[in-house]
PDB file of C-alpha atoms and ligand atoms in Angstrom:
ATOM      1  CA  MET T  19     -14.933  14.983  14.291  1.00  0.00           C
ATOM      2  CA  SER T  20     -12.419  13.454  11.941  1.00  0.00           C
ATOM      3  CA  ASP T  21      -9.124  15.321  11.389  1.00  0.00           C
ATOM      4  CA  PHE T  22      -8.478  13.511   8.041  1.00  0.00           C
ATOM      5  CA  ILE T  23     -10.463  12.312   5.158  1.00  0.00           C
ATOM      6  CA  VAL T  24      -9.104   9.550   2.970  1.00  0.00           C
ATOM      7  CA  HIS T  25     -10.571   9.185  -0.567  1.00  0.00           C
ATOM      8  CA  THR T  26      -9.984   5.685  -1.647  1.00  0.00           C
ATOM      9  CA  VAL T  27     -11.415   2.528  -3.243  1.00  0.00           C
ATOM     10  CA  PRO T  28     -11.738  -0.088  -0.641  1.00  0.00           C
ATOM     11  CA  GLY T  29      -9.161  -2.655  -1.471  1.00  0.00           C
ATOM     12  CA  SER T  30      -6.584  -0.349  -3.005  1.00  0.00           C
ATOM     13  CA  PRO T  31      -3.095  -1.088  -1.459  1.00  0.00           C
ATOM     14  CA  PHE T  32      -1.935   2.513  -1.978  1.00  0.00           C
ATOM     15  CA  GLY T  33      -5.088   3.739  -0.077  1.00  0.00           C
ATOM     16  CA  ARG T  34      -4.546   1.178   2.606  1.00  0.00           C
ATOM     17  CA  SER T  35      -1.075   2.525   3.257  1.00  0.00           C
ATOM     18  CA  ALA T  36      -2.611   5.882   4.063  1.00  0.00           C
ATOM     19  CA  LEU T  37      -4.912   4.223   6.301  1.00  0.00           C
ATOM     20  CA  ILE T  38      -2.328   2.226   8.062  1.00  0.00           C
ATOM     21  CA  ALA T  39      -0.228   5.347   8.701  1.00  0.00           C
ATOM     22  CA  LEU T  40      -3.047   7.065  10.283  1.00  0.00           C
ATOM     23  CA  GLU T  41      -4.067   3.835  12.235  1.00  0.00           C
ATOM     24  CA  GLU T  42      -0.296   3.570  13.598  1.00  0.00           C
ATOM     25  CA  LYS T  43      -0.660   7.224  14.750  1.00  0.00           C
ATOM     26  CA  GLY T  44      -4.099   6.669  16.379  1.00  0.00           C
ATOM     27  CA  ALA T  45      -5.342   9.611  14.195  1.00  0.00           C
ATOM     28  CA  LEU T  46      -9.180  10.275  13.680  1.00  0.00           C
ATOM     29  CA  TYR T  47     -10.124   9.719   9.969  1.00  0.00           C
ATOM     30  CA  ARG T  48     -13.038   9.290   7.683  1.00  0.00           C
ATOM     31  CA  ILE T  49     -13.069   7.285   4.481  1.00  0.00           C
ATOM     32  CA  GLU T  50     -14.793   8.481   1.360  1.00  0.00           C
ATOM     33  CA  ALA T  51     -15.116   5.729  -0.993  1.00  0.00           C
ATOM     34  CA  VAL T  52     -14.523   6.280  -4.615  1.00  0.00           C
ATOM     35  CA  ALA T  53     -16.218   3.681  -6.947  1.00  0.00           C
ATOM     36  CA  PRO T  54     -13.893   2.412  -9.883  1.00  0.00           C
ATOM     37  CA  SER T  55     -16.294   4.112 -12.241  1.00  0.00           C
ATOM     38  CA  GLY T  56     -15.814   7.498 -10.421  1.00  0.00           C
ATOM     39  CA  LEU T  57     -12.070   7.548 -10.688  1.00  0.00           C
ATOM     40  CA  LYS T  58     -11.605   9.648 -14.001  1.00  0.00           C
ATOM     41  CA  VAL T  59     -14.614  11.896 -13.610  1.00  0.00           C
ATOM     42  CA  ALA T  60     -15.545  14.872 -11.322  1.00  0.00           C
ATOM     43  CA  PRO T  61     -15.528  15.323  -8.555  1.00  0.00           C
ATOM     44  CA  HIS T  62     -12.702  12.958  -8.034  1.00  0.00           C
ATOM     45  CA  VAL T  63     -10.473  14.342 -10.930  1.00  0.00           C
ATOM     46  CA  THR T  64     -10.692  17.777  -9.198  1.00  0.00           C
ATOM     47  CA  ARG T  65      -8.839  16.213  -6.284  1.00  0.00           C
ATOM     48  CA  HIS T  66      -6.500  14.021  -8.315  1.00  0.00           C
ATOM     49  CA  PRO T  67      -6.014  15.052 -11.971  1.00  0.00           C
ATOM     50  CA  PHE T  68      -4.695  11.759 -12.839  1.00  0.00           C
ATOM     51  CA  GLY T  69      -7.770   9.851 -11.538  1.00  0.00           C
ATOM     52  CA  ARG T  70      -6.202   7.524  -9.058  1.00  0.00           C
ATOM     53  CA  VAL T  71      -6.409   6.968  -5.185  1.00  0.00           C
ATOM     54  CA  PRO T  72      -5.710   7.727  -2.405  1.00  0.00           C
ATOM     55  CA  VAL T  73      -6.286  11.430  -1.832  1.00  0.00           C
ATOM     56  CA  LEU T  74      -5.879  12.962   1.623  1.00  0.00           C
ATOM     57  CA  GLU T  75      -7.857  15.857   2.867  1.00  0.00           C
ATOM     58  CA  HIS T  76      -6.539  17.575   6.086  1.00  0.00           C
ATOM     59  CA  GLY T  77      -8.746  20.751   6.486  1.00  0.00           C
ATOM     60  CA  SER T  78      -8.397  22.782   3.429  1.00  0.00           C
ATOM     61  CA  PHE T  79      -5.151  20.889   2.398  1.00  0.00           C
ATOM     62  CA  VAL T  80      -5.711  18.294  -0.344  1.00  0.00           C
ATOM     63  CA  LEU T  81      -2.793  15.811  -1.239  1.00  0.00           C
ATOM     64  CA  TYR T  82      -2.349  13.004  -3.638  1.00  0.00           C
ATOM     65  CA  GLU T  83       0.557  10.453  -4.105  1.00  0.00           C
ATOM     66  CA  THR T  84       0.889   7.931  -1.450  1.00  0.00           C
ATOM     67  CA  GLN T  85       4.480   8.668  -0.458  1.00  0.00           C
ATOM     68  CA  ALA T  86       3.687  12.334  -0.098  1.00  0.00           C
ATOM     69  CA  ILE T  87       0.596  11.549   2.029  1.00  0.00           C
ATOM     70  CA  ILE T  88       2.116   9.156   4.428  1.00  0.00           C
ATOM     71  CA  ARG T  89       5.317  11.398   4.783  1.00  0.00           C
ATOM     72  CA  TYR T  90       2.767  14.381   5.696  1.00  0.00           C
ATOM     73  CA  ILE T  91       0.902  12.233   8.166  1.00  0.00           C
ATOM     74  CA  ASP T  92       4.272  11.343   9.929  1.00  0.00           C
ATOM     75  CA  ARG T  93       5.149  15.071  10.072  1.00  0.00           C
ATOM     76  CA  VAL T  94       1.890  16.454  11.219  1.00  0.00           C
ATOM     77  CA  VAL T  95       1.316  13.614  13.867  1.00  0.00           C
ATOM     78  CA  PRO T  96       4.875  12.866  14.897  1.00  0.00           C
ATOM     79  CA  ASN T  97       4.233  10.065  17.395  1.00  0.00           C
ATOM     80  CA  PRO T  98       5.117   7.371  17.117  1.00  0.00           C
ATOM     81  CA  ALA T  99       7.735   8.247  14.358  1.00  0.00           C
ATOM     82  CA  LEU T 100       7.498   6.132  11.231  1.00  0.00           C
ATOM     83  CA  MET T 101      10.604   7.712   9.621  1.00  0.00           C
ATOM     84  CA  PRO T 102      14.134   6.839  10.933  1.00  0.00           C
ATOM     85  CA  ALA T 103      16.284   9.574  12.165  1.00  0.00           C
ATOM     86  CA  ASN T 104      19.474   7.817  11.227  1.00  0.00           C
ATOM     87  CA  ALA T 105      20.582   8.737   7.596  1.00  0.00           C
ATOM     88  CA  GLN T 106      21.427   5.307   6.288  1.00  0.00           C
ATOM     89  CA  ALA T 107      18.201   3.804   7.824  1.00  0.00           C
ATOM     90  CA  ALA T 108      16.154   6.761   6.298  1.00  0.00           C
ATOM     91  CA  ALA T 109      17.909   6.213   2.916  1.00  0.00           C
ATOM     92  CA  ARG T 110      17.146   2.379   3.003  1.00  0.00           C
ATOM     93  CA  MET T 111      13.501   3.179   3.770  1.00  0.00           C
ATOM     94  CA  ASP T 112      13.366   5.645   0.864  1.00  0.00           C
ATOM     95  CA  GLN T 113      14.959   3.054  -1.426  1.00  0.00           C
ATOM     96  CA  VAL T 114      12.541   0.412  -0.543  1.00  0.00           C
ATOM     97  CA  MET T 115       9.394   2.668  -0.937  1.00  0.00           C
ATOM     98  CA  ASN T 116      10.647   3.411  -4.490  1.00  0.00           C
ATOM     99  CA  VAL T 117      11.253  -0.302  -5.139  1.00  0.00           C
ATOM    100  CA  ASN T 118       7.648  -0.736  -4.068  1.00  0.00           C
ATOM    101  CA  ASP T 119       6.298   1.712  -6.404  1.00  0.00           C
ATOM    102  CA  TRP T 120       8.400   1.319  -9.469  1.00  0.00           C
ATOM    103  CA  TYR T 121       9.183  -2.385  -9.599  1.00  0.00           C
ATOM    104  CA  LEU T 122       6.809  -4.197  -7.267  1.00  0.00           C
ATOM    105  CA  PHE T 123       3.625  -2.262  -8.281  1.00  0.00           C
ATOM    106  CA  GLN T 124       4.664  -1.453 -11.908  1.00  0.00           C
ATOM    107  CA  GLY T 125       4.999  -4.500 -13.845  1.00  0.00           C
ATOM    108  CA  ALA T 126       4.387  -7.103 -11.102  1.00  0.00           C
ATOM    109  CA  ASN T 127       1.511  -6.391  -8.605  1.00  0.00           C
ATOM    110  CA  ASN T 128      -0.345  -4.088 -11.141  1.00  0.00           C
ATOM    111  CA  ILE T 129      -0.700  -7.130 -13.394  1.00  0.00           C
ATOM    112  CA  ILE T 130      -0.851 -10.253 -10.983  1.00  0.00           C
ATOM    113  CA  THR T 131      -2.957  -9.018  -8.266  1.00  0.00           C
ATOM    114  CA  PHE T 132      -5.095  -6.790 -10.823  1.00  0.00           C
ATOM    115  CA  GLN T 133      -5.743  -9.684 -12.883  1.00  0.00           C
ATOM    116  CA  ARG T 134      -6.276 -12.326 -10.048  1.00  0.00           C
ATOM    117  CA  ILE T 135      -8.177  -9.980  -7.359  1.00  0.00           C
ATOM    118  CA  VAL T 136      -9.194  -6.503  -8.755  1.00  0.00           C
ATOM    119  CA  LEU T 137     -10.554  -7.499 -12.287  1.00  0.00           C
ATOM    120  CA  PRO T 138     -12.916 -10.300 -11.029  1.00  0.00           C
ATOM    121  CA  ARG T 139     -13.896  -8.636  -7.670  1.00  0.00           C
ATOM    122  CA  LEU T 140     -14.364  -5.062  -8.853  1.00  0.00           C
ATOM    123  CA  LEU T 141     -14.841  -5.043 -12.559  1.00  0.00           C
ATOM    124  CA  GLY T 142     -16.480  -8.454 -13.272  1.00  0.00           C
ATOM    125  CA  GLY T 143     -13.657  -9.558 -15.457  1.00  0.00           C
ATOM    126  CA  ILE T 144     -11.822 -12.915 -16.103  1.00  0.00           C
ATOM    127  CA  PRO T 145      -8.055 -13.239 -15.174  1.00  0.00           C
ATOM    128  CA  ASP T 146      -5.706 -13.209 -18.217  1.00  0.00           C
ATOM    129  CA  GLU T 147      -3.387 -16.106 -17.387  1.00  0.00           C
ATOM    130  CA  ALA T 148      -0.850 -15.072 -20.039  1.00  0.00           C
ATOM    131  CA  ALA T 149      -0.465 -11.619 -18.638  1.00  0.00           C
ATOM    132  CA  ILE T 150      -0.021 -13.229 -15.102  1.00  0.00           C
ATOM    133  CA  ALA T 151       2.716 -15.796 -16.394  1.00  0.00           C
ATOM    134  CA  SER T 152       4.440 -12.813 -18.303  1.00  0.00           C
ATOM    135  CA  ALA T 153       4.791 -10.751 -15.004  1.00  0.00           C
ATOM    136  CA  MET T 154       6.288 -13.588 -12.960  1.00  0.00           C
ATOM    137  CA  PRO T 155       9.796 -13.051 -13.876  1.00  0.00           C
ATOM    138  CA  ARG T 156       9.689  -9.447 -12.753  1.00  0.00           C
ATOM    139  CA  ALA T 157       7.707 -10.602  -9.483  1.00  0.00           C
ATOM    140  CA  HIS T 158      10.573 -12.976  -8.823  1.00  0.00           C
ATOM    141  CA  GLN T 159      13.241 -10.410  -9.429  1.00  0.00           C
ATOM    142  CA  VAL T 160      11.542  -7.884  -7.040  1.00  0.00           C
ATOM    143  CA  LEU T 161      10.815 -10.375  -4.245  1.00  0.00           C
ATOM    144  CA  ASP T 162      14.235 -11.649  -4.310  1.00  0.00           C
ATOM    145  CA  GLU T 163      15.673  -8.143  -4.026  1.00  0.00           C
ATOM    146  CA  LEU T 164      13.219  -7.292  -1.170  1.00  0.00           C
ATOM    147  CA  SER T 165      14.443 -10.441   0.470  1.00  0.00           C
ATOM    148  CA  ARG T 166      17.910  -9.376   0.264  1.00  0.00           C
ATOM    149  CA  LEU T 167      17.296  -5.807   1.408  1.00  0.00           C
ATOM    150  CA  LEU T 168      15.422  -7.146   4.379  1.00  0.00           C
ATOM    151  CA  ALA T 169      18.069  -9.807   5.224  1.00  0.00           C
ATOM    152  CA  ASP T 170      17.729 -10.722   8.866  1.00  0.00           C
ATOM    153  CA  GLN T 171      16.637  -7.500  10.085  1.00  0.00           C
ATOM    154  CA  PRO T 172      13.024  -7.245  11.741  1.00  0.00           C
ATOM    155  CA  TYR T 173      11.930  -4.270   9.431  1.00  0.00           C
ATOM    156  CA  PHE T 174      13.092  -2.829   6.014  1.00  0.00           C
ATOM    157  CA  ALA T 175      14.882   0.101   7.639  1.00  0.00           C
ATOM    158  CA  GLY T 176      16.331  -1.940  10.539  1.00  0.00           C
ATOM    159  CA  GLY T 177      15.082  -2.445  14.092  1.00  0.00           C
ATOM    160  CA  ALA T 178      12.085  -0.123  13.761  1.00  0.00           C
ATOM    161  CA  PHE T 179       8.789  -0.477  11.645  1.00  0.00           C
ATOM    162  CA  SER T 180       8.760   2.431   9.164  1.00  0.00           C
ATOM    163  CA  LEU T 181       6.923   3.745   6.091  1.00  0.00           C
ATOM    164  CA  ALA T 182       8.771   1.185   3.926  1.00  0.00           C
ATOM    165  CA  ASP T 183       7.063  -1.655   5.819  1.00  0.00           C
ATOM    166  CA  VAL T 184       3.697   0.078   5.510  1.00  0.00           C
ATOM    167  CA  VAL T 185       3.762   0.321   1.570  1.00  0.00           C
ATOM    168  CA  VAL T 186       5.421  -3.085   0.966  1.00  0.00           C
ATOM    169  CA  GLY T 187       3.215  -4.656   3.659  1.00  0.00           C
ATOM    170  CA  ALA T 188       0.129  -3.264   1.740  1.00  0.00           C
ATOM    171  CA  GLN T 189       1.294  -4.549  -1.622  1.00  0.00           C
ATOM    172  CA  LEU T 190       2.494  -8.119  -0.509  1.00  0.00           C
ATOM    173  CA  ASP T 191      -0.509  -8.741   1.768  1.00  0.00           C
ATOM    174  CA  MET T 192      -2.506  -8.771  -1.455  1.00  0.00           C
ATOM    175  CA  LEU T 193       0.004 -10.872  -3.422  1.00  0.00           C
ATOM    176  CA  SER T 194       0.197 -13.266  -0.453  1.00  0.00           C
ATOM    177  CA  GLN T 195      -3.471 -14.313  -1.061  1.00  0.00           C
ATOM    178  CA  LEU T 196      -2.575 -15.736  -4.480  1.00  0.00           C
ATOM    179  CA  PRO T 197      -1.188 -19.231  -5.556  1.00  0.00           C
ATOM    180  CA  GLU T 198       1.575 -17.273  -7.174  1.00  0.00           C
ATOM    181  CA  TRP T 199       2.885 -16.344  -3.499  1.00  0.00           C
ATOM    182  CA  ALA T 200       4.239 -19.813  -2.649  1.00  0.00           C
ATOM    183  CA  PRO T 201       6.636 -20.065  -5.689  1.00  0.00           C
ATOM    184  CA  LEU T 202       7.577 -16.315  -5.337  1.00  0.00           C
ATOM    185  CA  THR T 203       8.735 -16.886  -1.675  1.00  0.00           C
ATOM    186  CA  ALA T 204      10.087 -20.446  -1.807  1.00  0.00           C
ATOM    187  CA  ALA T 205      13.585 -18.946  -1.550  1.00  0.00           C
ATOM    188  CA  ASN T 206      12.604 -15.953   0.571  1.00  0.00           C
ATOM    189  CA  PRO T 207      11.374 -17.307   3.957  1.00  0.00           C
ATOM    190  CA  ASN T 208      12.373 -13.983   5.581  1.00  0.00           C
ATOM    191  CA  LEU T 209       9.768 -12.007   3.525  1.00  0.00           C
ATOM    192  CA  VAL T 210       7.123 -14.611   4.729  1.00  0.00           C
ATOM    193  CA  SER T 211       7.793 -14.273   8.298  1.00  0.00           C
ATOM    194  CA  TRP T 212       8.223 -10.361   7.927  1.00  0.00           C
ATOM    195  CA  LEU T 213       4.796 -10.234   6.282  1.00  0.00           C
ATOM    196  CA  ARG T 214       3.244 -12.364   8.977  1.00  0.00           C
ATOM    197  CA  ARG T 215       4.506 -10.121  11.540  1.00  0.00           C
ATOM    198  CA  VAL T 216       3.501  -6.674  10.124  1.00  0.00           C
ATOM    199  CA  THR T 217      -0.009  -7.889   9.079  1.00  0.00           C
ATOM    200  CA  ALA T 218      -0.675  -8.955  12.560  1.00  0.00           C
ATOM    201  CA  ARG T 219      -0.133  -5.178  13.802  1.00  0.00           C
ATOM    202  CA  PRO T 220      -3.537  -3.611  14.699  1.00  0.00           C
ATOM    203  CA  SER T 221      -3.007  -1.118  11.888  1.00  0.00           C
ATOM    204  CA  PHE T 222      -3.094  -3.715   9.280  1.00  0.00           C
ATOM    205  CA  VAL T 223      -5.848  -5.786  10.926  1.00  0.00           C
ATOM    206  CA  ALA T 224      -7.997  -2.617  10.987  1.00  0.00           C
ATOM    207  CA  THR T 225      -7.401  -1.770   7.237  1.00  0.00           C
ATOM    208  CA  THR T 226      -8.273  -5.166   5.436  1.00  0.00           C
ATOM    209  CA  TRP T 227     -10.441  -4.871   2.278  1.00  0.00           C
ATOM    210  CA  GLU T 228     -13.524  -6.162   4.247  1.00  0.00           C
ATOM    211  CA  ARG T 229     -12.888  -3.675   7.304  1.00  0.00           C
ATOM    212  CA  VAL T 230     -12.357  -0.633   4.938  1.00  0.00           C
ATOM    213  CA  ALA T 231     -15.499  -1.274   2.935  1.00  0.00           C
ATOM    214  CA  ALA T 232     -17.537  -1.829   6.056  1.00  0.00           C
ATOM    215  CA  MET T 233     -15.979   1.349   7.501  1.00  0.00           C
ATOM    216  CA  ALA T 234     -16.848   3.382   4.393  1.00  0.00           C
ATOM    217  CA  ARG T 235     -20.426   1.978   4.288  1.00  0.00           C
ATOM    218  CA  ALA T 236     -20.946   2.750   8.088  1.00  0.00           C
ATOM    219  CA  GLN T 237     -19.585   6.420   7.590  1.00  0.00           C
ATOM    220  CA  ALA T 238     -21.645   7.074   4.575  1.00  0.00           C
ATOM    221  CA  ALA T 239     -24.931   5.965   6.546  1.00  0.00           C
TER     222      ALA T 239
HETATM  223  N1  GSH E 323       1.539   6.818  -7.680  1.00  0.00           N
HETATM  224  C1  GSH E 323       0.114   6.722  -7.132  1.00  0.00           C
HETATM  225  C2  GSH E 323      -0.326   5.383  -7.580  1.00  0.00           C
HETATM  226  C3  GSH E 323      -1.712   5.165  -6.984  1.00  0.00           C
HETATM  227  C4  GSH E 323      -2.449   4.074  -7.669  1.00  0.00           C
HETATM  228  O1  GSH E 323      -2.026   3.500  -8.833  1.00  0.00           O
HETATM  229  N2  GSH E 323      -3.629   3.758  -7.223  1.00  0.00           N
HETATM  230  C5  GSH E 323      -4.457   2.808  -7.974  1.00  0.00           C
HETATM  231  C6  GSH E 323      -5.170   1.850  -6.913  1.00  0.00           C
HETATM  232  S1  GSH E 323      -4.028   0.941  -5.912  1.00  0.00           S
HETATM  233  C7  GSH E 323      -5.383   3.394  -8.836  1.00  0.00           C
HETATM  234  O2  GSH E 323      -5.844   4.533  -8.297  1.00  0.00           O
HETATM  235  N3  GSH E 323      -5.676   2.853  -9.902  1.00  0.00           N
HETATM  236  C8  GSH E 323      -6.765   3.445 -10.852  1.00  0.00           C
HETATM  237  C9  GSH E 323      -6.289   3.552 -12.175  1.00  0.00           C
HETATM  238  O3  GSH E 323      -5.080   3.175 -12.388  1.00  0.00           O
HETATM  239  O4  GSH E 323      -7.047   3.968 -13.004  1.00  0.00           O
HETATM  240  C10 GSH E 323       0.342   6.947  -5.466  1.00  0.00           C
HETATM  241  O5  GSH E 323       1.329   6.529  -5.030  1.00  0.00           O
HETATM  242  O6  GSH E 323      -0.735   7.329  -4.841  1.00  0.00           O
END
C-alpha cells in the first residue's frame, strides 16, 4: 500500500522533484499521471486550482507547490534529512531553491526546455528558435550565478545533498540534454561535474521521464 500519491505529468521537472525526495527517503508512493489536456479541468483543478503539477496526497492531506511538498516529505519522513540544521547552510538551500523557481524556471527553462522538449514531445509543436535565443541571456546569467553559489562545494548547501540539489538537479538534467547546455556551461565546469554526480544518485536514476512514464503505466494497469 502506498503512503503517498503524486499527481504529475511524466517529464515534469517539478513533479520529478517530489519523486526524487520520496526516493531519497525510501518512501512508498504511487504516481497518478495527469495528461497535459487534463491540467486545467476537473478533477485536477479540484486538487490544484492553478492547474499545474505536482500535487501530493498523503491520506486525506492534499498539497500543491513543489517547495511545500518536498519540505513536507522531509518533515514527515525525517531520515535521511534533506534540509541542513545549520542556519547558514539552510539559508543557502532556501536561496538556491528560490533562484530555481524564479530565475532558472521562469524566463529560462520554461522557454528553452519547453520549446525544445515539452512542446514537440507532449504537444506536437515545433520549437520557436527566436524564443529560445531570447531566453539565452537569462539562462547564462542564472547558470553563472548557480556556478558561483556552488563554488567548490560538493552540494549547494555545502557538504550534504539537500532539497536545493533536488530541484536544481531536476531542472538542469533537462537542460543538459540540449545543444544549449555546452555554451551555457563552458565557463562553469563545477556545474557539469555536480550535475553528473547528482544524476548518478539512485533517486535521479529511478525518476527519469521514461521511468516515471513506465511506472505510471504499470500502476494504472
Ligand atoms: N510553482 C509551481 C510550478 C509548477 C509548474 O509550473 N509545473 C509545470 C510542469 S513542470 C506545469 O504544471 N505546467 C502546466 C502549465 O503551466 O499549464 C510548483 O512549484 O509546483
